[in-house]
CSV table of C-alpha atoms and ligand atoms in Angstrom, one decimal:
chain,number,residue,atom,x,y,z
N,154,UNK,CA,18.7,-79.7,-48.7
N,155,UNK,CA,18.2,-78.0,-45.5
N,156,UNK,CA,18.8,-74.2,-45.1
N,157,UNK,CA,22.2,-73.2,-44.2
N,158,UNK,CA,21.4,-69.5,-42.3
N,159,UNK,CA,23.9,-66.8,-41.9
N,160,UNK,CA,25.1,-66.3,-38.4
N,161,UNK,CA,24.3,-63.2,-36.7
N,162,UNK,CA,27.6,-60.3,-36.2
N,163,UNK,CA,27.9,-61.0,-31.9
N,164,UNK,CA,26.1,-58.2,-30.0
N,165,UNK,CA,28.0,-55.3,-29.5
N,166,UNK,CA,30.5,-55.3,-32.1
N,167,UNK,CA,30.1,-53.1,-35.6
N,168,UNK,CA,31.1,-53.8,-38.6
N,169,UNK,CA,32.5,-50.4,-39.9
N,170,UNK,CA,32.2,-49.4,-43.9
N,171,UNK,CA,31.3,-46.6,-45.8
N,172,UNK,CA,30.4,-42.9,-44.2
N,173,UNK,CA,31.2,-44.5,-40.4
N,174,UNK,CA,34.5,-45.6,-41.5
N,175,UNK,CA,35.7,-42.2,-42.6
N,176,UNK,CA,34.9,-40.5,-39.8
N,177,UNK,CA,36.6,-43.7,-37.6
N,178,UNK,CA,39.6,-43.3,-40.1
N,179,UNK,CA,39.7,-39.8,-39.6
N,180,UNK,CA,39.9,-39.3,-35.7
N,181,UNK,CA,42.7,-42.3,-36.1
N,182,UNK,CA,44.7,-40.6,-38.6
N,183,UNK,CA,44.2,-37.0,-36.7
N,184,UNK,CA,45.5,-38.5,-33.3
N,185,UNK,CA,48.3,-40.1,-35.0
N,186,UNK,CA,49.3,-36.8,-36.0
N,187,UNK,CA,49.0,-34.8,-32.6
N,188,UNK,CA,50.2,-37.9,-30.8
N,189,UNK,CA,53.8,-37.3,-33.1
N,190,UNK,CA,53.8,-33.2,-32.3
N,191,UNK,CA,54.0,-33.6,-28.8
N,192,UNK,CA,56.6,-36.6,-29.4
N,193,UNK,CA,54.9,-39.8,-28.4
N,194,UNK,CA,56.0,-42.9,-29.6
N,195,UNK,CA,53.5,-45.3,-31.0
N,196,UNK,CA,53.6,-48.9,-29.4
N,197,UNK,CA,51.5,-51.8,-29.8
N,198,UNK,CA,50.6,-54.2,-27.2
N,199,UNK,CA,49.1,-57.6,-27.0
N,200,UNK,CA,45.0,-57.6,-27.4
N,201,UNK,CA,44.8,-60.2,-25.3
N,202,UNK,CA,47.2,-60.7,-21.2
N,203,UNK,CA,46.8,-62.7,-18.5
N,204,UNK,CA,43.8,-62.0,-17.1
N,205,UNK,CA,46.0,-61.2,-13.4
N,206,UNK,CA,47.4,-58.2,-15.5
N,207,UNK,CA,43.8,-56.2,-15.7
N,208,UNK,CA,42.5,-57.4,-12.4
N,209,UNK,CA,45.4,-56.7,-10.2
N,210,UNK,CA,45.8,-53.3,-11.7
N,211,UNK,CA,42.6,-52.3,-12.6
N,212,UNK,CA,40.8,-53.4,-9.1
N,213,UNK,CA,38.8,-57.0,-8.1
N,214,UNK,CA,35.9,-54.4,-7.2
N,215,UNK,CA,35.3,-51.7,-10.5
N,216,UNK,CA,32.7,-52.6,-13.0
N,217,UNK,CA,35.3,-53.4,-15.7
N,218,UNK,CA,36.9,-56.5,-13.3
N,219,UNK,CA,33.8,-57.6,-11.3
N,220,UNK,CA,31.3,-57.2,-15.1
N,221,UNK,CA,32.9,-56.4,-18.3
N,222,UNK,CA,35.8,-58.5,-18.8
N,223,UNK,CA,36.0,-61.1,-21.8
N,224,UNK,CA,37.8,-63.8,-19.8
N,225,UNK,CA,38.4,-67.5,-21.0
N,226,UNK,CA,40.6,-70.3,-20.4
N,227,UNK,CA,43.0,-71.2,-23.6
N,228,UNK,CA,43.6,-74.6,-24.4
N,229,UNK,CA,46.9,-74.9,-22.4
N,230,UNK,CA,44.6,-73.8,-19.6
N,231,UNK,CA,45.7,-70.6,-19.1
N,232,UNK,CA,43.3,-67.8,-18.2
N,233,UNK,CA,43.5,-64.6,-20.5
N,234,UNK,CA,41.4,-62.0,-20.7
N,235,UNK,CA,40.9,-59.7,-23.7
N,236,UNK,CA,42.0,-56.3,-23.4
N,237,UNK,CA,39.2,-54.0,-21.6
N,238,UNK,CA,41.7,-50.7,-21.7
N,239,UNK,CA,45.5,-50.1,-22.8
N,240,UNK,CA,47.0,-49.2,-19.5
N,241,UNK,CA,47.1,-51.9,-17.7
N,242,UNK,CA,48.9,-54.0,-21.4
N,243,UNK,CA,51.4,-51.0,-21.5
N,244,UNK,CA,52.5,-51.0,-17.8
N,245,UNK,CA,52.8,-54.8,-18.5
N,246,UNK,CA,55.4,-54.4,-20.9
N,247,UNK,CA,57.6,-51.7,-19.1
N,248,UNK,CA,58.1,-53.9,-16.6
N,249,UNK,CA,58.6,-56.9,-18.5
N,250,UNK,CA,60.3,-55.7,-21.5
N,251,UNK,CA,62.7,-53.7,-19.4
N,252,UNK,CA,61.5,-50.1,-20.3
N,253,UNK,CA,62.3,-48.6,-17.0
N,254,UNK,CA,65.7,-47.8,-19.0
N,255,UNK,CA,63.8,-45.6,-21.1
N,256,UNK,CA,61.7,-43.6,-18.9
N,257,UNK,CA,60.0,-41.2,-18.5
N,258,UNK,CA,58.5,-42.6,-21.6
N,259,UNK,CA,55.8,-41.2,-24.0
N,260,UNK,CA,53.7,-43.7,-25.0
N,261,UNK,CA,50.6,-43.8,-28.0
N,262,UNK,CA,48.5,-46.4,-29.3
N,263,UNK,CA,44.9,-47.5,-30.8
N,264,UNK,CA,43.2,-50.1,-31.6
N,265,UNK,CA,40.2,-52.4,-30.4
N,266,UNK,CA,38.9,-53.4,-26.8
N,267,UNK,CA,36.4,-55.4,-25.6
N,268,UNK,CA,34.0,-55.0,-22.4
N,269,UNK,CA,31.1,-56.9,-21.7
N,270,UNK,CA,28.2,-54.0,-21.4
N,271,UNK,CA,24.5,-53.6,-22.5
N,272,UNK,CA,25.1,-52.1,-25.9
N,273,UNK,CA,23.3,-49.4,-27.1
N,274,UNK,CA,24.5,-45.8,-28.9
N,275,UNK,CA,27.7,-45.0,-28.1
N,276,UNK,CA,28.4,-48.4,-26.0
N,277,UNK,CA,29.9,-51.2,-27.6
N,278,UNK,CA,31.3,-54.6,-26.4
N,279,UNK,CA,34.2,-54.2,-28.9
N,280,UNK,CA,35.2,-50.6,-29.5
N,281,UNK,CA,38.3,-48.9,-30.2
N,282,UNK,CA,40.4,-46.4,-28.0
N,283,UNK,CA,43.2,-44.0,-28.9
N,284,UNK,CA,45.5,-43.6,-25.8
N,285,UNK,CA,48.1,-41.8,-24.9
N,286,UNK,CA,50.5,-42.7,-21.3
N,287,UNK,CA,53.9,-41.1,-19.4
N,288,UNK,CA,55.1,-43.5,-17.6
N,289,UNK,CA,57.9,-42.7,-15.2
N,290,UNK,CA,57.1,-38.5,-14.6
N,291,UNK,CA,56.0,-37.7,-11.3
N,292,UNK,CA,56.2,-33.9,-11.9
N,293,UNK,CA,52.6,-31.9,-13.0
N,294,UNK,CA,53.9,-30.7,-15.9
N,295,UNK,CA,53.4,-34.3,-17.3
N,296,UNK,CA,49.3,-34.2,-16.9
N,297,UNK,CA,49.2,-31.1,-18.6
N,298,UNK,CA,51.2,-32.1,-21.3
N,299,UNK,CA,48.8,-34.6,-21.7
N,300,UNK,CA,45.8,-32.8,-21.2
N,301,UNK,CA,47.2,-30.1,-24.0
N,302,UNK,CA,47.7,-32.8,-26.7
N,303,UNK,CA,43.7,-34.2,-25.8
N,304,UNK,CA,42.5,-30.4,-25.8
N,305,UNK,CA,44.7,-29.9,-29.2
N,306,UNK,CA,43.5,-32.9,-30.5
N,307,UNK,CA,39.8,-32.3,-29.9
N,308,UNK,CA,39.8,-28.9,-31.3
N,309,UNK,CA,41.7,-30.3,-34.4
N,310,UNK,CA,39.2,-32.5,-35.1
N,311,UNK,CA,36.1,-29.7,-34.5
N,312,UNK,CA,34.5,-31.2,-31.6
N,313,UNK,CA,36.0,-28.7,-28.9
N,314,UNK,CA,32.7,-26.3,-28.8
N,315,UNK,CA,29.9,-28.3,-26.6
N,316,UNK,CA,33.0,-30.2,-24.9
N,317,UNK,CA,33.9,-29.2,-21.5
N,318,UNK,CA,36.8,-30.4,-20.0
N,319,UNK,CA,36.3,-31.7,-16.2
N,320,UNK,CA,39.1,-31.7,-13.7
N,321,UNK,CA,39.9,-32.8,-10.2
N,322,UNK,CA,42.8,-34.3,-8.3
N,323,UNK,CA,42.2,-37.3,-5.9
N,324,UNK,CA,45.3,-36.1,-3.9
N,325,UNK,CA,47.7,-38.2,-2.4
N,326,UNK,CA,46.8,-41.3,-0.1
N,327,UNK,CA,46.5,-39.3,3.1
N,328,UNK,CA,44.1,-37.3,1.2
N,329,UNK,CA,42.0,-40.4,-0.1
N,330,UNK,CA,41.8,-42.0,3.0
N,331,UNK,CA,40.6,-38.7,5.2
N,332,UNK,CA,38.2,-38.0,1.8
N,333,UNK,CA,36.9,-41.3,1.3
N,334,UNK,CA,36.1,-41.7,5.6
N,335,UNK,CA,33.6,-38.4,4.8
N,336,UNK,CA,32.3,-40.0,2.0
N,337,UNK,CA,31.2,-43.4,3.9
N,338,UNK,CA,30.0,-41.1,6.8
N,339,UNK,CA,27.6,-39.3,4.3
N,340,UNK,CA,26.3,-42.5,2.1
N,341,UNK,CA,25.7,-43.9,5.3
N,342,UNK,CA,23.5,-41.1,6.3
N,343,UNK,CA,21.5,-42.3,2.8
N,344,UNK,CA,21.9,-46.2,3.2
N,345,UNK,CA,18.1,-46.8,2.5
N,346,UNK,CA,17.7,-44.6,-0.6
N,347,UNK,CA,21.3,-46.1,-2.7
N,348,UNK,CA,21.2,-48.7,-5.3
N,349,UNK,CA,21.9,-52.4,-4.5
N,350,UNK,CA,25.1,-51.9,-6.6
N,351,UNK,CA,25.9,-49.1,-4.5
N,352,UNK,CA,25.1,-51.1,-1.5
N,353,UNK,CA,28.3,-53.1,-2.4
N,354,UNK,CA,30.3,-50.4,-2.9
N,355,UNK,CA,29.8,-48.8,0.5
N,356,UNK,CA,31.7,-52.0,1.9
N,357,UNK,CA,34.4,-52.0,-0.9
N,358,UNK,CA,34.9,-49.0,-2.6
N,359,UNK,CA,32.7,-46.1,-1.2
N,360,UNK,CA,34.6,-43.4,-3.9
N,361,UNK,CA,33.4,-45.7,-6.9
N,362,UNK,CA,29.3,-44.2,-5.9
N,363,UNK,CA,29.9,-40.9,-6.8
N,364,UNK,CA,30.3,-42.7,-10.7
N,365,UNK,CA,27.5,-44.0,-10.1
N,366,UNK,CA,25.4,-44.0,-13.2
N,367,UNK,CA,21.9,-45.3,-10.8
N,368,UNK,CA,19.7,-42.2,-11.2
N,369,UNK,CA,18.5,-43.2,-7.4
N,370,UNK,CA,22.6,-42.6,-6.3
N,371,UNK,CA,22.7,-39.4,-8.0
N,372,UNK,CA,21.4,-36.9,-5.8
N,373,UNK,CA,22.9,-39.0,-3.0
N,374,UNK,CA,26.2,-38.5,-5.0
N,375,UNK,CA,25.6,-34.9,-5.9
N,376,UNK,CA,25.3,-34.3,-2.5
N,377,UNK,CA,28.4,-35.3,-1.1
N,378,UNK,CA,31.1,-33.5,-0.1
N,379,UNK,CA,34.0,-32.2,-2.0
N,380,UNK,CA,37.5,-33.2,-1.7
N,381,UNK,CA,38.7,-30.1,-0.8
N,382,UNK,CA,38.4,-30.3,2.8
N,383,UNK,CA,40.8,-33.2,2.9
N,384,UNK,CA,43.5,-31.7,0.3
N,385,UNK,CA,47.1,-32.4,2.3
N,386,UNK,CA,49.4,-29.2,1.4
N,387,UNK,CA,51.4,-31.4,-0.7
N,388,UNK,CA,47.9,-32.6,-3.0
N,389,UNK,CA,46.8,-29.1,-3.3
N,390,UNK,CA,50.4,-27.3,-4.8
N,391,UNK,CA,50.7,-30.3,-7.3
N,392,UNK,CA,46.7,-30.0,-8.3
N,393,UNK,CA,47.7,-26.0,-8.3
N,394,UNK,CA,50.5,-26.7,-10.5
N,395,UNK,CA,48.6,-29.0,-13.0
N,396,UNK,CA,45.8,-25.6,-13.5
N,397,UNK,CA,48.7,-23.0,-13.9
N,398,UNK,CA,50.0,-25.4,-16.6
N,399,UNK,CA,46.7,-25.9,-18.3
N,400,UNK,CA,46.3,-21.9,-18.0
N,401,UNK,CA,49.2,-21.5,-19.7
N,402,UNK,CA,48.8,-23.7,-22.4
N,403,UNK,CA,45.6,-22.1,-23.0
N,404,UNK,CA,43.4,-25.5,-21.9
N,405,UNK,CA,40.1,-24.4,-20.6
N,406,UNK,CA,38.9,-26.8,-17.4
N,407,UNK,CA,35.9,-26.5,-15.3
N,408,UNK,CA,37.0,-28.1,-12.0
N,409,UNK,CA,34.4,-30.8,-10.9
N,410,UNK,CA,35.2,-31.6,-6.8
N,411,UNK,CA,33.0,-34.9,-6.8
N,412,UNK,CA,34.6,-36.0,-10.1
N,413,UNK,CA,36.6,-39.9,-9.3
N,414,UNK,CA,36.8,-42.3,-12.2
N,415,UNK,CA,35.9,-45.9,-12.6
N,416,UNK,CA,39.5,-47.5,-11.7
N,417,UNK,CA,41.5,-47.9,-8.5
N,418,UNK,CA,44.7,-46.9,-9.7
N,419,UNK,CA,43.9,-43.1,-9.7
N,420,UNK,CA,46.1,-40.3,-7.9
N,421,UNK,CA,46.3,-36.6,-8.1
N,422,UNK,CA,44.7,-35.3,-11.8
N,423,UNK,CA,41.9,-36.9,-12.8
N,424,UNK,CA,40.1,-35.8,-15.7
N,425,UNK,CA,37.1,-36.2,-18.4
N,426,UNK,CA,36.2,-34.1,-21.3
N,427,UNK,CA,32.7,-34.4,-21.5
N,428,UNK,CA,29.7,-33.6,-24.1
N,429,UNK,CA,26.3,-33.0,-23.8
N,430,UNK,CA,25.3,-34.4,-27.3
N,431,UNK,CA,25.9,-38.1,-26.7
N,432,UNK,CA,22.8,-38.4,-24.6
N,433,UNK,CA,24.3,-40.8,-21.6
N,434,UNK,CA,27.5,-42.0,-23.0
N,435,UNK,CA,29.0,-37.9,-22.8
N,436,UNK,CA,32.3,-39.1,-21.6
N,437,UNK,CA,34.5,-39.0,-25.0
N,438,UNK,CA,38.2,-38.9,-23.3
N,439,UNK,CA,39.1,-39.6,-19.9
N,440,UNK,CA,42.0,-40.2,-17.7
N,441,UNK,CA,44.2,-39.5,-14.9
N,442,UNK,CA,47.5,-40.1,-13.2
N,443,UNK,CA,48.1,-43.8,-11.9
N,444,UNK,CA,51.2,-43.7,-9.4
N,445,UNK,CA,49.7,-46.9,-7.8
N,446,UNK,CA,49.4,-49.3,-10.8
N,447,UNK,CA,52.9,-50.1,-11.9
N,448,UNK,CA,53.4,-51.4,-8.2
N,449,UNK,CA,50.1,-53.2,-7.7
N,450,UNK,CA,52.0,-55.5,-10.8
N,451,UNK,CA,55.1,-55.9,-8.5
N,452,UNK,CA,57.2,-53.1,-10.2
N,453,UNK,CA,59.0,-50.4,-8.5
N,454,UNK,CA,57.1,-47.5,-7.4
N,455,UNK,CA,56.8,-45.9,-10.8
N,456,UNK,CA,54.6,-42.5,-11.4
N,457,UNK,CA,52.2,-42.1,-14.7
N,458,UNK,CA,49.3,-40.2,-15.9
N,459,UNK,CA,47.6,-41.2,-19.5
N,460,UNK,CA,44.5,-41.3,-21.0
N,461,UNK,CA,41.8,-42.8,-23.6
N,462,UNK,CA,39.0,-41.7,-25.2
N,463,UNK,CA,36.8,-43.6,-27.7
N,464,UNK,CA,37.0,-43.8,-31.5
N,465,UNK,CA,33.6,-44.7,-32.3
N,466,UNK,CA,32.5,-41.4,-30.0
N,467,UNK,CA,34.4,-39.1,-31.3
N,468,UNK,CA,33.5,-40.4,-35.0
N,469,UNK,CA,29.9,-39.9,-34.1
N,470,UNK,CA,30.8,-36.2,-32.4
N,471,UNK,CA,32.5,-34.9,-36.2
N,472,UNK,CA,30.6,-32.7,-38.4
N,473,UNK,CA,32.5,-31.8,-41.1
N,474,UNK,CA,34.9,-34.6,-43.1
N,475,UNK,CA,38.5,-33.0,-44.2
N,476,UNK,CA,37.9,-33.1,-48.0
N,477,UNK,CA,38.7,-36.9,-49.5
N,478,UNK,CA,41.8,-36.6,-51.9
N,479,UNK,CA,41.2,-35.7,-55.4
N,480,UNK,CA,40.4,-39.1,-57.5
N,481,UNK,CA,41.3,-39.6,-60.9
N,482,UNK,CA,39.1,-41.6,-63.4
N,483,UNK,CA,41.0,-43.9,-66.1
N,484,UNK,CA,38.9,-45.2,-68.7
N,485,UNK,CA,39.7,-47.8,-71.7
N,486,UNK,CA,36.3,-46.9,-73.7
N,487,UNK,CA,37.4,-49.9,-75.7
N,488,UNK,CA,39.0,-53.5,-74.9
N,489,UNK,CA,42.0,-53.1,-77.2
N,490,UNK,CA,43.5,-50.2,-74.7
N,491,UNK,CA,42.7,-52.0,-71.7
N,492,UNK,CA,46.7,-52.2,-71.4
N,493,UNK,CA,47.6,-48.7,-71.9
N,494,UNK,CA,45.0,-47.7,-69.6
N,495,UNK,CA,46.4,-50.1,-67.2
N,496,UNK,CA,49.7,-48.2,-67.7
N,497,UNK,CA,48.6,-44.8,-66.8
N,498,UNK,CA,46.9,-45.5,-63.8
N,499,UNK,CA,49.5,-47.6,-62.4
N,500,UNK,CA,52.2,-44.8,-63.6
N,501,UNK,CA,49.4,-42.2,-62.1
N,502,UNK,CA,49.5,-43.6,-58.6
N,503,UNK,CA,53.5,-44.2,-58.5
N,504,UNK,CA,53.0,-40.0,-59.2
N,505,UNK,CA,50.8,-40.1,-55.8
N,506,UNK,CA,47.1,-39.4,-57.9
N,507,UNK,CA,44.6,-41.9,-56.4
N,508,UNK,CA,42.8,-43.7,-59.6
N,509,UNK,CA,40.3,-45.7,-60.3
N,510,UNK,CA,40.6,-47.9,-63.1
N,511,UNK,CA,37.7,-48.9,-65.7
N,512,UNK,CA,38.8,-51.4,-67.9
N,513,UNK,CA,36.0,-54.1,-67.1
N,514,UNK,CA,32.8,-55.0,-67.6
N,515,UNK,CA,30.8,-53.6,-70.8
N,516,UNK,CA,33.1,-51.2,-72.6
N,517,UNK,CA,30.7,-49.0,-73.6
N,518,UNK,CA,29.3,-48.9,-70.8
N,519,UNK,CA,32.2,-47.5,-68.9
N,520,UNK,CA,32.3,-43.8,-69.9
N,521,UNK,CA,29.0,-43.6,-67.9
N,522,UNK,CA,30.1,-45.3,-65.2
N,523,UNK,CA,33.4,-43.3,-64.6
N,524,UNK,CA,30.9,-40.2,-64.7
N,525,UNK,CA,29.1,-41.2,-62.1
N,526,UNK,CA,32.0,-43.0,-59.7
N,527,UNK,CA,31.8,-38.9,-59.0
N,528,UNK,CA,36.2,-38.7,-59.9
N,529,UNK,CA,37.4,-35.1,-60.2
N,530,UNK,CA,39.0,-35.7,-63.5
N,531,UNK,CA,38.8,-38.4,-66.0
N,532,UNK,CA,41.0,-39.8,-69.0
N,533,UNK,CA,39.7,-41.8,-71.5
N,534,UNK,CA,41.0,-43.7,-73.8
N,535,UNK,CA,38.7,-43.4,-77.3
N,536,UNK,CA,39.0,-45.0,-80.9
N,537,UNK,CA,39.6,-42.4,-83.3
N,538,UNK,CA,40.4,-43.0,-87.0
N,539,UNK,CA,41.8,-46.6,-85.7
N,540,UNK,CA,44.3,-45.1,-83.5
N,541,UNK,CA,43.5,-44.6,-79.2
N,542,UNK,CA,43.3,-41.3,-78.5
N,543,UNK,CA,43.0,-39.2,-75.0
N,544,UNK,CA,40.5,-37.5,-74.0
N,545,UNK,CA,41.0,-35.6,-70.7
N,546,UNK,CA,38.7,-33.7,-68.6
N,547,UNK,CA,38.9,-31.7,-65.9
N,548,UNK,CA,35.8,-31.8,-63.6
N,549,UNK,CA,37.1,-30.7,-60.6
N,550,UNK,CA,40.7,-30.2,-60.5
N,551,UNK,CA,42.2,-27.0,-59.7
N,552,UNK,CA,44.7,-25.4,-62.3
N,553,UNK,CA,47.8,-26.3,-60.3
N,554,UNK,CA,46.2,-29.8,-60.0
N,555,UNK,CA,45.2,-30.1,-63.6
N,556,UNK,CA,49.3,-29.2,-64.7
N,557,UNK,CA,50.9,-31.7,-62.4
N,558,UNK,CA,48.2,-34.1,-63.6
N,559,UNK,CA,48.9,-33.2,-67.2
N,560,UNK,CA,53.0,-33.2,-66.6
N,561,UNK,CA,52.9,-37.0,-65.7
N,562,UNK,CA,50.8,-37.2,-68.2
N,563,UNK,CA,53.1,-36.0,-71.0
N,564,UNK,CA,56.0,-38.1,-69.3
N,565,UNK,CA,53.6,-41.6,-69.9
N,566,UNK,CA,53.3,-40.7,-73.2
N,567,UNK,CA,57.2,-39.5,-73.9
N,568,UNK,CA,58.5,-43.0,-72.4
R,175,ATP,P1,31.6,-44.9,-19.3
R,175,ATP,O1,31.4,-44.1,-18.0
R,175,ATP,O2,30.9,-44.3,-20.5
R,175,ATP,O3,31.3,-46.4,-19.1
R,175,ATP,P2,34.3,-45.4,-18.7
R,175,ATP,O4,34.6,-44.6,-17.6
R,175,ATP,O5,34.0,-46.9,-18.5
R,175,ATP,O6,33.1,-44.8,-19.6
R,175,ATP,P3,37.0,-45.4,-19.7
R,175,ATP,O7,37.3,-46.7,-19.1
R,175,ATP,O8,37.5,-44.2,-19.1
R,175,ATP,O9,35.4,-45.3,-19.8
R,175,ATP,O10,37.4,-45.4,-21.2
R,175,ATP,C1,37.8,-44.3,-21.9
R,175,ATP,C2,36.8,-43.9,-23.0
R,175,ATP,O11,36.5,-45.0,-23.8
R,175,ATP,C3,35.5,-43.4,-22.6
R,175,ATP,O12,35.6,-42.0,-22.3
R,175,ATP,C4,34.6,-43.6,-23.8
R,175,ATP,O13,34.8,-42.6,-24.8
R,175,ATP,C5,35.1,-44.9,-24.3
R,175,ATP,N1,34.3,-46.0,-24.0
R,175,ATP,C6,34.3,-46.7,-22.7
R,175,ATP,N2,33.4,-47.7,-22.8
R,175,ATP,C7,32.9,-47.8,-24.1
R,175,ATP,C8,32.0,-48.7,-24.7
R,175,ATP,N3,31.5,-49.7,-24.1
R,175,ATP,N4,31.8,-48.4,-26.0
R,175,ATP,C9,32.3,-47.3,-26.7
R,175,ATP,N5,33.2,-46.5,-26.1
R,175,ATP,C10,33.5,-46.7,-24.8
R,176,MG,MG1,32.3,-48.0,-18.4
């Protein structure tokens, strides 16, 4: 018979289990947290739009749009496109779902998205984002709500030390057009010593080579000049009003005057919180405000500011797990109180005690095996003079642990 083989998982993607998924779990389960002090609501959004949606608002010329996009036809004939970011899915559906009514709205979600990239640590060609948008709030103290839930959320999760939050503002349009003119002047200057991708972007998008990741653009990049010369009055008080905000929230920043990011729909704040320990991928969260993108999908001229930040980055970034819950061990040492063992850890978990059950396999095997499943206390049920008997013990269960435990206990055996 020929050889069936296995097929291979596709490039890029991870299969997430054991000591990975805890730590993925965990940054979830933290953001959903923060994301409900500062009063987000949690939405969820199509993983896969017409492809229009992500290359209107995204830009024909970034990477993500020109490289990375998982684009097919469907059988109707329809071209989609798998999600490459939230944003663009979200701003979607306040225009379409007729959200404007709602705004400014405070939006959160997570879940997986797909670019096509050369994997390798910390890239991925499906990954997962946690995300956080205001959509409809033109006024600063928006970004640095914002920027106080990412900071908040970082240091809740013990990452914040070796993390440096980078800030600039893009300014308004006069700003970018004065700012980007200097920038063309000065790659020109350098034409012969930038990257062919570079090359490209001198015609299209001159801002997009100072994100250049080419270590030949770099100093070229490094050396150009700041934003600040070209700041309108009106740019500079809102940038001013985003620090004094972040200064009173207590959110450190380093300002970074060459820092753009890798979409066109950026105004005013943008912003990464970055990390030396990643090696290349230190970019962990990143965002800015967007005032450009609702309209570029044929809505009104609608403000926003969000951002994302990977899960599988800031998984790897953790160092200490929060302690798991404490697990309880229940274990019929004999097939006649398979039943009643049955009974208590169902009644156990109604009581909120995680359990394990052993009730299978060799009985007398499973006192062994309930030692070693590492539980924090165990209950067995034993034969003793032909009747079952309990057996409890306490391995790691603190007093006020061990009473509930016991009290639930007691109420099993009462009913
Ligand atoms: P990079 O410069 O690393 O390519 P980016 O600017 O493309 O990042 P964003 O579009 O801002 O990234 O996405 C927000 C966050 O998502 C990043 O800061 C990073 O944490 C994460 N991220 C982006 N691309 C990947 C990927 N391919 N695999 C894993 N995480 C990613
Ligand atoms: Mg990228």
């Amino acid at each position: 018979m020929a050889k069936i083989t296995t097929p291979r998982p596709v490039r890029g993607t991870q299969d997430i289990f054991g000591d990975f998924e805890r730590r993925f779990t965990h940054v979830a389960e933290t953001f959903e947290r923060v994301r409900r002090l500062y009063c987000f609501n949690r939405v969820e959004v199509p993983v896969f739009e017409s492809t229009a949606v992500f290359a209107r608002s995204l830009g024909e010329t970034t990477d993500v749009v020109s490289k990375e996009m998982y684009s097919f036809e469907d059988r109707g004939g329809d071209s989609l496109t798998l999600r490459p970011e939230f944003t663009a899915g979200i701003a979607r559906a306040f225009l379409t779902e007729g959200w404007q009514q709602h705004a400014p709205l405070k939006l959160a979600t997570h879940g997986p998205v797909f670019r096509y990239e050369r994997p390798q640590k910390g890239r991925y060609r499906q990954f997962h984002q946690i995300d956080a948008e205001v959509i409809g709030a033109a006024e600063p103290m928006a970004d640095v709500e914002l920027l106080a839930m990412a900071d908040q959320l970082l240091k809740e999760l013990g990452i914040s030390d070796g993390v440096t939050l980078q800030l600039n503002t893009l300014g308004d349009a006069e700003t970018r057009d004065a700012w980007r003119a200097a920038l063309v002047e000065h790659f020109e200057a350098h034409r012969g010593d930038l990257s062919e991708d570079s090359l490209k972007r001198l015609d299209k998008n001159p801002m997009r080579i100072l994100d250049s990741k080419d270590p030949r653009d770099r100093p070229i990049a490094d050396s150009a000049p700041g934003i600040d010369g070209y700041l309108t009055a009106e740019a500079a008080d809102f940038f001013a009003a985003v620090t004094s905000g972040l200064d009173a929230a207590g959110v450190a920043w380093t300002r970074n005057d060459r820092l753009v990011r890798g979409l066109d729909y950026y105004r005013h704040t943008a912003f990464e919180f970055v990390t030396d320990r990643l090696g290349a991928q230190g970019t962990v969260l990143a965002g800015g405000r967007y005032d450009g993108l609702i309209e570029s999908l044929g809505g009104p001229s609608t403000p926003g500011v969000g951002w994302a930040a990977g899960i599988e980055r800031l998984a790897m970034l953790l160092e200490e797990l929060p302690r798991p819950p404490k697990k309880i061990a229940v274990v019929a040492e004999d097939d006649d109180f398979v039943l009643p063992a049955v009974q208590y850890a169902t009644t156990l978990r109604k009581n909120d005690f995680a359990v394990e059950a052993f009730v299978t396999a060799n009985p007398k095997k499973r006192h062994n095996r309930a030692l070693r499943y590492g539980a924090d206390a165990a209950i067995f049920m034993v034969r003793h003079e032909d009747a079952m008997k309990i057996d409890f013990l306490n391995l790691r269960l603190t007093d006020t642990e061990e009473a509930a435990l016991r009290a639930v206990m007691a109420k099993i055996v009462s009913a």
